[in-house]
mmCIF file of C-alpha atoms in Angstrom:
data_model
loop_
_atom_site.group_PDB
_atom_site.id
_atom_site.type_symbol
_atom_site.label_atom_id
_atom_site.label_comp_id
_atom_site.label_asym_id
_atom_site.label_seq_id
_atom_site.Cartn_x
_atom_site.Cartn_y
_atom_site.Cartn_z
ATOM 1 C CA GLN I 1 -61.982 6.642 -25.270
ATOM 2 C CA LEU I 2 -58.604 4.988 -25.425
ATOM 3 C CA PRO I 3 -56.935 3.897 -22.170
ATOM 4 C CA VAL I 4 -53.942 6.014 -21.220
ATOM 5 C CA VAL I 5 -50.689 4.338 -20.250
ATOM 6 C CA SER I 6 -48.229 6.452 -18.382
ATOM 7 C CA VAL I 7 -44.958 5.896 -16.555
ATOM 8 C CA GLN I 8 -44.730 7.343 -13.066
ATOM 9 C CA ARG I 9 -41.302 8.060 -11.720
ATOM 10 C CA GLU I 10 -40.472 8.425 -8.076
ATOM 11 C CA ALA I 11 -42.051 11.388 -6.364
ATOM 12 C CA GLU I 12 -38.906 13.384 -5.727
ATOM 13 C CA ALA I 13 -36.060 13.743 -8.121
ATOM 14 C CA GLN I 14 -32.855 12.244 -6.757
ATOM 15 C CA LEU I 15 -30.227 14.778 -5.768
ATOM 16 C CA LEU I 16 -27.119 14.085 -7.820
ATOM 17 C CA PRO I 17 -23.640 14.965 -6.628
ATOM 18 C CA ASP I 18 -22.114 17.657 -8.788
ATOM 19 C CA VAL I 19 -18.456 18.419 -9.429
ATOM 20 C CA GLY I 20 -17.106 20.342 -6.470
ATOM 21 C CA ALA I 21 -19.760 19.155 -4.009
ATOM 22 C CA VAL I 22 -18.670 17.882 -0.595
ATOM 23 C CA VAL I 23 -20.101 14.433 0.027
ATOM 24 C CA THR I 24 -20.142 12.106 3.023
ATOM 25 C CA CYS I 25 -19.228 8.547 2.176
ATOM 26 C CA LYS I 26 -18.411 5.232 3.796
ATOM 27 C CA VAL I 27 -15.355 3.228 2.741
ATOM 28 C CA CYS I 28 -16.314 -0.244 1.592
ATOM 29 C CA SER I 29 -13.001 -1.689 0.377
ATOM 30 C CA ILE I 30 -9.402 -0.638 -0.039
ATOM 31 C CA ASN I 31 -6.674 -1.605 -2.428
ATOM 32 C CA ALA I 32 -3.057 -0.620 -2.825
ATOM 33 C CA ARG I 33 -4.047 1.926 -5.483
ATOM 34 C CA PHE I 34 -7.448 3.278 -4.456
ATOM 35 C CA ALA I 35 -10.336 3.097 -2.007
ATOM 36 C CA LYS I 36 -13.909 2.320 -3.032
ATOM 37 C CA VAL I 37 -16.647 4.163 -1.176
ATOM 38 C CA HIS I 38 -20.440 4.387 -0.993
ATOM 39 C CA ILE I 39 -21.688 7.985 -1.182
ATOM 40 C CA LEU I 40 -24.341 8.435 1.520
ATOM 41 C CA TYR I 41 -24.984 12.193 1.812
ATOM 42 C CA VAL I 42 -24.557 15.102 -0.591
ATOM 43 C CA GLY I 43 -23.926 18.138 1.570
ATOM 44 C CA SER I 44 -26.464 17.555 4.325
ATOM 45 C CA THR I 45 -29.183 15.741 2.368
ATOM 46 C CA PRO I 46 -29.239 11.930 2.610
ATOM 47 C CA LEU I 47 -29.467 9.986 -0.646
ATOM 48 C CA LYS I 48 -32.168 7.388 -1.117
ATOM 49 C CA SER I 49 -29.856 5.063 -2.971
ATOM 50 C CA THR I 50 -26.127 5.144 -2.529
ATOM 51 C CA PHE I 51 -23.761 5.952 -5.349
ATOM 52 C CA ARG I 52 -20.348 4.398 -5.714
ATOM 53 C CA GLY I 53 -17.187 6.506 -5.604
ATOM 54 C CA THR I 54 -13.465 5.960 -5.924
ATOM 55 C CA ILE I 55 -10.689 7.821 -4.126
ATOM 56 C CA ARG I 56 -7.407 7.276 -5.943
ATOM 57 C CA LYS I 57 -4.142 7.061 -4.030
ATOM 58 C CA GLU I 58 -2.849 10.328 -5.512
ATOM 59 C CA ASP I 59 -6.025 12.202 -4.541
ATOM 60 C CA ILE I 60 -5.887 11.360 -0.839
ATOM 61 C CA ARG I 61 -3.438 14.077 0.151
ATOM 62 C CA ALA I 62 -2.320 17.380 -1.317
ATOM 63 C CA THR I 63 1.351 17.046 -0.321
ATOM 64 C CA GLU I 64 3.813 14.128 -0.711
ATOM 65 C CA LYS I 65 1.444 12.258 -2.985
ATOM 66 C CA ASP I 66 3.919 9.488 -3.810
ATOM 67 C CA LYS I 67 4.513 8.580 -0.150
ATOM 68 C CA VAL I 68 0.841 7.978 0.537
ATOM 69 C CA GLU I 69 -0.253 4.546 1.722
ATOM 70 C CA VAL I 70 -3.948 3.842 1.338
ATOM 71 C CA TYR I 71 -3.847 1.505 4.356
ATOM 72 C CA LYS I 72 -2.579 4.349 6.538
ATOM 73 C CA SER I 73 -5.278 6.753 5.328
ATOM 74 C CA PHE I 74 -8.540 4.819 5.199
ATOM 75 C CA ARG I 75 -9.938 1.494 6.388
ATOM 76 C CA PRO I 76 -13.179 -0.244 5.452
ATOM 77 C CA GLY I 77 -16.027 1.126 7.558
ATOM 78 C CA ASP I 78 -14.661 4.664 7.967
ATOM 79 C CA ILE I 79 -16.912 7.655 7.341
ATOM 80 C CA VAL I 80 -15.105 10.120 5.072
ATOM 81 C CA LEU I 81 -15.798 13.658 3.869
ATOM 82 C CA ALA I 82 -14.697 14.004 0.246
ATOM 83 C CA LYS I 83 -15.125 16.322 -2.700
ATOM 84 C CA VAL I 84 -16.324 15.216 -6.129
ATOM 85 C CA ILE I 85 -13.722 15.931 -8.782
ATOM 86 C CA SER I 86 -15.253 14.080 -11.697
ATOM 87 C CA LEU I 87 -18.508 12.374 -12.607
ATOM 88 C CA GLY I 88 -16.727 9.591 -14.466
ATOM 89 C CA ASP I 89 -18.067 7.949 -17.653
ATOM 90 C CA ALA I 90 -21.074 5.683 -17.931
ATOM 91 C CA GLN I 91 -19.497 2.652 -16.267
ATOM 92 C CA SER I 92 -17.058 4.146 -13.820
ATOM 93 C CA ASN I 93 -17.843 5.625 -10.434
ATOM 94 C CA TYR I 94 -17.636 9.164 -9.175
ATOM 95 C CA LEU I 95 -14.046 10.231 -8.657
ATOM 96 C CA LEU I 96 -13.520 11.804 -5.247
ATOM 97 C CA SER I 97 -10.683 13.606 -3.546
ATOM 98 C CA THR I 98 -9.731 14.282 0.090
ATOM 99 C CA ALA I 99 -6.774 16.529 -0.709
ATOM 100 C CA GLU I 100 -7.741 19.318 1.674
ATOM 101 C CA ASN I 101 -7.479 19.909 5.399
ATOM 102 C CA GLU I 102 -11.225 19.830 5.907
ATOM 103 C CA LEU I 103 -11.638 16.537 4.064
ATOM 104 C CA GLY I 104 -10.783 13.048 5.223
ATOM 105 C CA VAL I 105 -11.840 10.585 7.904
ATOM 106 C CA VAL I 106 -14.438 11.879 10.360
ATOM 107 C CA VAL I 107 -15.562 8.734 12.170
ATOM 108 C CA ALA I 108 -13.508 5.568 12.542
ATOM 109 C CA ARG I 109 -13.741 2.532 14.778
ATOM 110 C CA SER I 110 -10.774 0.725 16.260
ATOM 111 C CA GLU I 111 -10.260 -3.052 16.334
ATOM 112 C CA ALA I 112 -11.936 -3.136 19.744
ATOM 113 C CA GLY I 113 -15.075 -1.641 18.190
ATOM 114 C CA VAL I 114 -14.829 1.706 19.983
ATOM 115 C CA GLN I 115 -14.990 5.041 18.177
ATOM 116 C CA MET I 116 -11.514 6.554 17.949
ATOM 117 C CA VAL I 117 -10.436 10.062 18.942
ATOM 118 C CA PRO I 118 -8.302 12.109 16.503
ATOM 119 C CA ILE I 119 -4.981 13.252 17.931
ATOM 120 C CA SER I 120 -3.344 14.744 14.852
ATOM 121 C CA TRP I 121 -3.983 15.059 11.123
ATOM 122 C CA CYS I 122 -2.637 11.576 10.556
ATOM 123 C CA GLU I 123 -3.352 9.644 13.760
ATOM 124 C CA MET I 124 -6.354 8.519 15.772
ATOM 125 C CA GLN I 125 -6.336 6.775 19.138
ATOM 126 C CA CYS I 126 -8.720 4.259 20.669
ATOM 127 C CA PRO I 127 -9.847 5.387 24.145
ATOM 128 C CA ARG I 128 -10.139 1.827 25.463
ATOM 129 C CA THR I 129 -7.041 0.044 24.221
ATOM 130 C CA HIS I 130 -4.906 3.191 23.687
ATOM 131 C CA THR I 131 -3.651 1.855 20.375
ATOM 132 C CA LYS I 132 -2.890 4.455 17.735
ATOM 133 C CA ASP I 133 -4.026 3.998 14.177
ATOM 134 C CA PHE I 134 -3.113 5.957 11.085
ATOM 135 C CA ARG I 135 -5.848 7.747 9.198
ATOM 136 C CA LYS I 136 -6.070 10.889 7.039
ATOM 137 C CA VAL I 137 -8.116 12.867 9.575
ATOM 138 C CA ALA I 138 -10.422 15.711 8.536
ATOM 139 C CA ARG I 139 -10.207 19.018 10.399
ATOM 140 C CA VAL I 140 -13.925 19.623 10.665
ATOM 141 C CA GLN I 141 -15.019 23.271 10.934
ATOM 142 C CA PRO I 142 -16.230 24.099 14.480
ATOM 143 C CA GLN I 143 -19.680 25.119 13.253
ATOM 144 C CA PHE I 144 -20.313 21.596 11.995
ATOM 145 C CA LEU I 145 -19.362 19.882 15.250
ATOM 146 C CA GLN I 146 -22.092 18.935 17.669
ATOM 147 C CA THR I 147 -21.092 18.002 21.223
ATOM 148 C CA ALA M 1 -23.641 -8.261 31.254
ATOM 149 C CA MET M 2 -21.102 -10.334 33.093
ATOM 150 C CA ALA M 3 -19.063 -8.397 35.626
ATOM 151 C CA ALA M 4 -15.457 -8.571 34.534
ATOM 152 C CA ARG M 5 -13.930 -9.963 37.699
ATOM 153 C CA GLY M 6 -10.309 -10.030 36.773
ATOM 154 C CA VAL M 7 -7.609 -12.341 38.019
ATOM 155 C CA PRO M 8 -4.119 -10.976 38.603
ATOM 156 C CA ALA M 9 -2.008 -11.674 35.553
ATOM 157 C CA GLU M 10 0.956 -13.065 37.480
ATOM 158 C CA ALA M 11 -1.212 -15.782 38.986
ATOM 159 C CA CYS M 12 -2.212 -17.126 35.570
ATOM 160 C CA VAL M 13 1.217 -17.465 33.970
ATOM 161 C CA GLY M 14 1.592 -20.978 32.581
ATOM 162 C CA GLN M 15 -2.129 -21.695 32.909
ATOM 163 C CA LEU M 16 -4.912 -21.923 30.387
ATOM 164 C CA VAL M 17 -6.742 -18.698 29.553
ATOM 165 C CA LEU M 18 -9.913 -18.497 27.472
ATOM 166 C CA PRO M 19 -11.074 -15.622 25.257
ATOM 167 C CA GLY M 20 -12.799 -13.028 27.397
ATOM 168 C CA ASP M 21 -10.725 -13.643 30.522
ATOM 169 C CA VAL M 22 -9.672 -10.376 32.093
ATOM 170 C CA LEU M 23 -6.228 -10.265 33.647
ATOM 171 C CA LEU M 24 -5.420 -7.495 36.070
ATOM 172 C CA LEU M 25 -2.064 -5.844 35.956
ATOM 173 C CA PRO M 26 -0.344 -4.582 39.100
ATOM 174 C CA ALA M 27 -1.122 -0.885 39.308
ATOM 175 C CA HIS M 28 1.813 1.450 38.853
ATOM 176 C CA PRO M 29 1.390 4.655 40.800
ATOM 177 C CA ASP M 30 3.324 6.722 38.266
ATOM 178 C CA GLU M 31 1.501 5.409 35.224
ATOM 179 C CA ASP M 32 -1.447 7.477 34.126
ATOM 180 C CA SER M 33 -2.970 5.496 31.304
ATOM 181 C CA GLU M 34 -6.200 7.487 31.123
ATOM 182 C CA ARG M 35 -4.575 10.708 30.011
ATOM 183 C CA LEU M 36 -3.703 10.604 26.335
ATOM 184 C CA ARG M 37 -0.264 12.042 25.863
ATOM 185 C CA LEU M 38 -0.036 14.843 23.331
ATOM 186 C CA GLY M 39 3.154 15.648 21.570
ATOM 187 C CA ALA M 40 6.202 13.475 21.101
ATOM 188 C CA GLY M 41 6.927 11.420 24.177
ATOM 189 C CA ALA M 42 9.472 8.620 24.047
ATOM 190 C CA ALA M 43 8.173 5.226 25.182
ATOM 191 C CA ARG M 44 8.772 5.028 28.880
ATOM 192 C CA ARG M 45 11.211 2.417 29.984
ATOM 193 C CA GLY M 46 9.578 -0.412 31.849
ATOM 194 C CA ARG M 47 6.446 -0.340 29.712
ATOM 195 C CA LEU M 48 4.641 -3.618 29.564
ATOM 196 C CA LEU M 49 4.308 -5.217 26.134
ATOM 197 C CA CYS M 50 0.947 -6.755 25.268
ATOM 198 C CA GLY M 51 1.744 -9.645 22.943
ATOM 199 C CA PRO M 52 -0.287 -11.798 20.550
ATOM 200 C CA GLY M 53 -3.526 -13.178 21.901
ATOM 201 C CA LEU M 54 -4.008 -10.288 24.329
ATOM 202 C CA ARG M 55 -5.610 -6.898 24.082
ATOM 203 C CA ARG M 56 -5.528 -3.985 26.483
ATOM 204 C CA SER M 57 -8.886 -3.378 28.094
ATOM 205 C CA GLY M 58 -9.215 -0.610 30.618
ATOM 206 C CA ALA M 59 -6.706 -1.217 33.384
ATOM 207 C CA GLY M 60 -5.858 -4.785 32.480
ATOM 208 C CA LEU M 61 -5.493 -7.239 29.633
ATOM 209 C CA MET M 62 -8.187 -9.301 27.983
ATOM 210 C CA ALA M 63 -7.355 -12.626 26.353
ATOM 211 C CA THR M 64 -8.595 -12.974 22.783
ATOM 212 C CA LYS M 65 -7.217 -16.464 22.094
ATOM 213 C CA CYS M 66 -7.266 -19.628 24.151
ATOM 214 C CA GLY M 67 -3.929 -21.033 25.210
ATOM 215 C CA LEU M 68 -1.293 -20.862 27.900
ATOM 216 C CA LEU M 69 -0.370 -17.466 29.274
ATOM 217 C CA ARG M 70 3.336 -16.685 29.080
ATOM 218 C CA HIS M 71 5.330 -13.919 30.712
ATOM 219 C CA ARG M 72 8.783 -12.542 30.116
ATOM 220 C CA PRO M 73 9.991 -10.558 33.132
ATOM 221 C CA ALA M 74 11.299 -7.019 32.748
ATOM 222 C CA GLY M 75 14.938 -6.747 31.884
ATOM 223 C CA GLY M 76 17.289 -5.466 29.220
ATOM 224 C CA GLY M 77 15.734 -2.705 27.134
ATOM 225 C CA GLY M 78 12.029 -2.838 27.750
ATOM 226 C CA GLY M 79 9.575 -3.837 30.400
ATOM 227 C CA GLY M 80 8.059 -7.268 30.688
ATOM 228 C CA ALA M 81 5.803 -8.912 28.121
ATOM 229 C CA PHE M 82 2.688 -11.046 28.349
ATOM 230 C CA TRP M 83 1.410 -13.237 25.520
ATOM 231 C CA VAL M 84 -0.743 -16.288 24.869
ATOM 232 C CA ASP M 85 0.833 -19.440 23.402
ATOM 233 C CA SER M 86 -1.969 -20.755 21.250
ATOM 234 C CA GLN M 87 -2.047 -23.645 18.832
ATOM 235 C CA GLN M 88 -3.576 -23.373 15.413
ATOM 236 C CA LYS M 89 -3.161 -24.806 11.945
ATOM 237 C CA ARG M 90 -4.774 -22.022 9.925
ATOM 238 C CA TYR M 91 -2.262 -19.342 8.984
ATOM 239 C CA VAL M 92 -3.074 -15.609 8.925
ATOM 240 C CA PRO M 93 -0.576 -13.526 6.914
ATOM 241 C CA VAL M 94 1.543 -11.199 9.027
ATOM 242 C CA LYS M 95 3.923 -8.558 7.681
ATOM 243 C CA GLY M 96 7.536 -9.697 7.817
ATOM 244 C CA ASP M 97 6.818 -13.430 8.084
ATOM 245 C CA HIS M 98 8.843 -15.770 5.863
ATOM 246 C CA VAL M 99 6.557 -18.286 4.181
ATOM 247 C CA ILE M 100 6.586 -20.999 1.533
ATOM 248 C CA GLY M 101 4.091 -20.330 -1.250
ATOM 249 C CA ILE M 102 2.934 -22.258 -4.306
ATOM 250 C CA VAL M 103 2.589 -20.300 -7.572
ATOM 251 C CA THR M 104 -0.942 -20.809 -8.901
ATOM 252 C CA ALA M 105 -1.254 -18.279 -11.705
ATOM 253 C CA LYS M 106 0.867 -16.014 -13.854
ATOM 254 C CA THR M 107 -0.927 -12.890 -15.070
ATOM 255 C CA GLY M 108 1.322 -10.513 -16.965
ATOM 256 C CA ASP M 109 3.619 -8.909 -14.431
ATOM 257 C CA LEU M 110 2.144 -10.507 -11.361
ATOM 258 C CA PHE M 111 2.204 -14.017 -9.904
ATOM 259 C CA LYS M 112 -0.592 -15.299 -7.699
ATOM 260 C CA VAL M 113 0.800 -17.372 -4.847
ATOM 261 C CA ASP M 114 -1.091 -19.641 -2.487
ATOM 262 C CA VAL M 115 0.250 -19.132 1.043
ATOM 263 C CA GLY M 116 -2.453 -20.990 2.950
ATOM 264 C CA GLY M 117 -4.321 -17.844 3.978
ATOM 265 C CA SER M 118 -7.789 -16.647 3.030
ATOM 266 C CA GLU M 119 -6.546 -14.867 -0.094
ATOM 267 C CA LEU M 120 -3.908 -15.532 -2.702
ATOM 268 C CA ALA M 121 -0.859 -13.324 -2.249
ATOM 269 C CA SER M 122 0.522 -11.307 -5.154
ATOM 270 C CA LEU M 123 4.207 -11.463 -6.127
ATOM 271 C CA SER M 124 5.673 -9.027 -8.606
ATOM 272 C CA TYR M 125 8.219 -10.349 -11.090
ATOM 273 C CA LEU M 126 10.544 -7.483 -10.101
ATOM 274 C CA ALA M 127 10.668 -8.619 -6.475
ATOM 275 C CA PHE M 128 13.572 -11.012 -7.054
ATOM 276 C CA GLU M 129 17.258 -10.308 -6.694
ATOM 277 C CA GLY M 130 18.716 -9.017 -9.948
ATOM 278 C CA ALA M 131 15.362 -8.924 -11.729
ATOM 279 C CA THR M 132 14.779 -6.204 -14.300
ATOM 280 C CA LYS M 133 12.203 -5.700 -17.017
ATOM 281 C CA ARG M 134 14.520 -7.466 -19.488
ATOM 282 C CA ASN M 135 15.812 -10.104 -17.092
ATOM 283 C CA ARG M 136 12.729 -11.872 -15.790
ATOM 284 C CA PRO M 137 12.935 -14.650 -13.204
ATOM 285 C CA ASN M 138 12.079 -18.127 -14.465
ATOM 286 C CA VAL M 139 8.957 -18.843 -12.408
ATOM 287 C CA GLN M 140 6.383 -21.387 -13.586
ATOM 288 C CA VAL M 141 2.977 -22.318 -12.240
ATOM 289 C CA GLY M 142 3.475 -24.933 -9.530
ATOM 290 C CA ASP M 143 6.881 -23.665 -8.369
ATOM 291 C CA LEU M 144 7.643 -23.233 -4.693
ATOM 292 C CA ILE M 145 8.628 -19.777 -3.507
ATOM 293 C CA TYR M 146 10.219 -18.785 -0.190
ATOM 294 C CA GLY M 147 9.480 -15.129 0.454
ATOM 295 C CA GLN M 148 8.369 -12.624 3.049
ATOM 296 C CA PHE M 149 5.287 -10.447 3.321
ATOM 297 C CA LEU M 150 5.679 -6.809 2.400
ATOM 298 C CA VAL M 151 2.027 -5.985 2.988
ATOM 299 C CA ALA M 152 -0.266 -8.167 5.075
ATOM 300 C CA ASN M 153 -3.387 -6.927 6.806
ATOM 301 C CA LYS M 154 -6.991 -7.943 7.018
ATOM 302 C CA ASP M 155 -8.228 -5.293 4.576
ATOM 303 C CA MET M 156 -5.973 -5.795 1.579
ATOM 304 C CA GLU M 157 -4.550 -8.576 -0.533
ATOM 305 C CA PRO M 158 -1.177 -9.714 0.890
ATOM 306 C CA GLU M 159 1.975 -8.959 -1.097
ATOM 307 C CA LEU M 160 5.023 -11.225 -1.160
ATOM 308 C CA VAL M 161 8.583 -10.277 -2.048
ATOM 309 C CA CYS M 162 11.705 -12.389 -2.422
ATOM 310 C CA ILE M 163 14.186 -9.660 -1.532
ATOM 311 C CA ASP M 164 14.821 -7.900 1.741
ATOM 312 C CA SER M 165 14.857 -4.143 2.312
ATOM 313 C CA SER M 166 18.376 -3.766 0.889
ATOM 314 C CA GLY M 167 17.573 -5.649 -2.333
ATOM 315 C CA ARG M 168 19.405 -8.880 -1.515
ATOM 316 C CA ALA M 169 17.797 -12.308 -1.708
ATOM 317 C CA SER M 170 19.136 -13.544 1.684
ATOM 318 C CA GLY M 171 17.949 -17.083 1.104
ATOM 319 C CA MET M 172 14.602 -16.230 -0.462
ATOM 320 C CA GLY M 173 13.465 -17.061 -3.981
ATOM 321 C CA ILE M 174 12.446 -20.134 -5.944
ATOM 322 C CA ILE M 175 12.963 -23.413 -4.099
ATOM 323 C CA GLY M 176 14.728 -25.966 -6.249
ATOM 324 C CA GLN M 177 13.478 -29.157 -7.827
ATOM 325 C CA ASP M 178 12.632 -32.358 -5.949
ATOM 326 C CA GLY M 179 12.212 -32.429 -2.230
ATOM 327 C CA PHE M 180 8.962 -32.879 -0.320
ATOM 328 C CA LEU M 181 6.492 -30.245 0.900
ATOM 329 C CA PHE M 182 4.158 -30.967 3.800
ATOM 330 C CA LYS M 183 2.102 -29.072 6.356
ATOM 331 C CA VAL M 184 2.329 -29.010 10.141
ATOM 332 C CA SER M 185 0.783 -26.868 12.860
ATOM 333 C CA LEU M 186 2.075 -23.360 13.510
ATOM 334 C CA GLY M 187 3.187 -24.228 17.031
ATOM 335 C CA LEU M 188 5.602 -26.874 15.762
ATOM 336 C CA ILE M 189 7.115 -24.399 13.285
ATOM 337 C CA ARG M 190 7.743 -21.919 16.094
ATOM 338 C CA LYS M 191 9.391 -24.675 18.116
ATOM 339 C CA LEU M 192 11.612 -25.656 15.178
ATOM 340 C CA LEU M 193 12.586 -22.037 14.526
ATOM 341 C CA ALA M 194 13.750 -21.489 18.100
ATOM 342 C CA PRO M 195 17.523 -21.104 18.358
ATOM 343 C CA LYS M 196 19.380 -24.361 19.047
ATOM 344 C CA CYS M 197 16.337 -26.520 18.386
ATOM 345 C CA GLU M 198 17.012 -30.060 19.628
ATOM 346 C CA ILE M 199 14.896 -31.731 16.964
ATOM 347 C CA ILE M 200 16.904 -30.217 14.114
ATOM 348 C CA GLN M 201 20.216 -30.972 15.796
ATOM 349 C CA GLU M 202 19.304 -34.604 16.374
ATOM 350 C CA LEU M 203 17.968 -35.038 12.840
ATOM 351 C CA SER M 204 21.085 -33.531 11.279
ATOM 352 C CA GLN M 205 23.151 -36.242 12.969
ATOM 353 C CA LEU M 206 21.015 -38.836 11.225
ATOM 354 C CA TYR M 207 21.310 -37.825 7.546
ATOM 355 C CA PRO M 208 22.370 -34.620 5.784
ATOM 356 C CA PHE M 209 19.333 -32.794 4.383
ATOM 357 C CA GLU M 210 18.064 -29.414 3.218
ATOM 358 C CA LEU M 211 15.216 -27.848 5.138
ATOM 359 C CA VAL M 212 13.036 -24.799 4.534
ATOM 360 C CA LEU M 213 10.538 -23.775 7.230
ATOM 361 C CA GLY M 214 7.648 -21.489 6.359
ATOM 362 C CA MET M 215 5.766 -19.627 9.074
ATOM 363 C CA ASN M 216 2.555 -20.668 7.338
ATOM 364 C CA GLY M 217 3.022 -24.222 8.570
ATOM 365 C CA ARG M 218 4.737 -25.568 5.437
ATOM 366 C CA ILE M 219 8.031 -27.445 5.532
ATOM 367 C CA TRP M 220 10.149 -28.456 2.531
ATOM 368 C CA VAL M 221 12.707 -31.237 2.987
ATOM 369 C CA LYS M 222 15.235 -32.698 0.586
ATOM 370 C CA ALA M 223 17.702 -35.467 1.408
ATOM 371 C CA LYS M 224 19.962 -37.600 -0.788
ATOM 372 C CA THR M 225 17.425 -40.364 -1.460
ATOM 373 C CA VAL M 226 13.649 -40.486 -1.486
ATOM 374 C CA GLN M 227 13.632 -42.939 1.410
ATOM 375 C CA GLN M 228 15.731 -40.657 3.615
ATOM 376 C CA THR M 229 13.474 -37.717 2.711
ATOM 377 C CA LEU M 230 10.367 -39.633 3.695
ATOM 378 C CA ILE M 231 11.903 -40.753 6.985
ATOM 379 C CA ILE M 232 12.691 -37.149 7.912
ATOM 380 C CA VAL M 233 9.191 -36.061 6.899
ATOM 381 C CA ASN M 234 7.616 -38.719 9.099
ATOM 382 C CA ILE M 235 9.783 -37.793 12.086
ATOM 383 C CA LEU M 236 8.957 -34.094 11.742
ATOM 384 C CA GLU M 237 5.245 -34.790 11.461
ATOM 385 C CA ALA M 238 5.350 -37.083 14.481
ATOM 386 C CA CYS M 239 7.300 -34.525 16.541
ATOM 387 C CA GLU M 240 3.977 -32.769 17.068
ATOM 388 C CA TYR M 241 2.877 -35.426 19.492
ATOM 389 C CA MET M 242 6.054 -37.206 20.575
ATOM 390 C CA THR M 243 7.864 -36.405 23.787
ATOM 391 C CA ALA M 244 11.608 -35.860 23.718
ATOM 392 C CA GLU M 245 12.315 -39.380 24.993
ATOM 393 C CA GLN M 246 10.084 -41.021 22.378
ATOM 394 C CA ARG M 247 11.825 -39.003 19.686
ATOM 395 C CA LYS M 248 15.310 -39.992 20.884
ATOM 396 C CA GLU M 249 14.151 -43.618 20.943
ATOM 397 C CA ALA M 250 12.849 -43.439 17.371
ATOM 398 C CA LEU M 251 16.036 -41.796 16.093
ATOM 399 C CA ALA M 252 18.225 -44.315 17.908
ATOM 400 C CA LYS M 253 16.304 -47.141 16.230
ATOM 401 C CA LEU M 254 16.757 -45.521 12.809
ATOM 402 C CA SER M 255 20.448 -44.860 13.122
ATOM 403 C CA GLY M 256 20.909 -48.361 14.407
ATOM 404 C CA THR M 257 19.369 -50.020 11.333
#
């Protein structure tokens, strides 16, 4: 009887982000034109290996797209809710957008290392040093907040 | 964890502070710093300014750099200010600073400029006075540029421009041929940039010369002859450690010979 060679893949199939899905990602670097992120969760399921995503400057906000400054919307280390708008080609990353009220920065740390409190859709404040920082803040639906 | 036993800030003015030192501010009964103000509220008059080297921490200030604590008392428009006078040679790009950069690469529409920071700054060819797509500035690799930072933060690559907000050069641009470029500490540059600086006044009585000071610690000097240039360079470098009397002595000797 001949030996059988088989290839075993991982037990569970990886959940792939689809166009229109809301994903949770962490910003890893910013540029004058776009922000690069690591996609951590698709909906509420964590991913075993992170995917890379890009949020272009014109996809950060829905209004006044030409006045957007990436530095005033995201910083490296922020946790962001975004929506997938394109899967990209073979080499490029997922293209994401935060151009909605419910999308944007959810968790951000200030320079002092303390988690900041949102005070408006474009500002967050550090509770220890009282400095205000600019971010594109997400208006999270009340049912998703846990206090 | 060490208990943060703070010292009153007024007592430390003019003395050495180390990173981690907590300085207590006199409590104002009408100031309620805990409550975050919602809505537009104009900055209250008499608000204390927390300058470089200090960070607000709870009810007081925490030093983040080592140096001498300085204080400017309240007066004029705003309240008083506290800051730390620290000495360092390594420059960190700050928005609005005027610096001297060396062009290291020319890639299409962008120049890469070394400003002495952790990253090379980018300079667009359109960021010169009177520059258009047809009329490009004549910048070569190795040229010296005097410009200011348009964008400078720890997360992005710094961006230099050689025009101000109204589009005029106001002294910025390519620094001419010849001359001598050298590096000093940032504290000496701040001293030289102070209004009515004695060092510059005394040197200008010695020989006529051209001087460009960059906030990144770089100085460019050009005098009539190479010897005069080198003398001025040596005096400026030695000013770091000379007292005023020693400097006056040295200059008197030079103007005598």
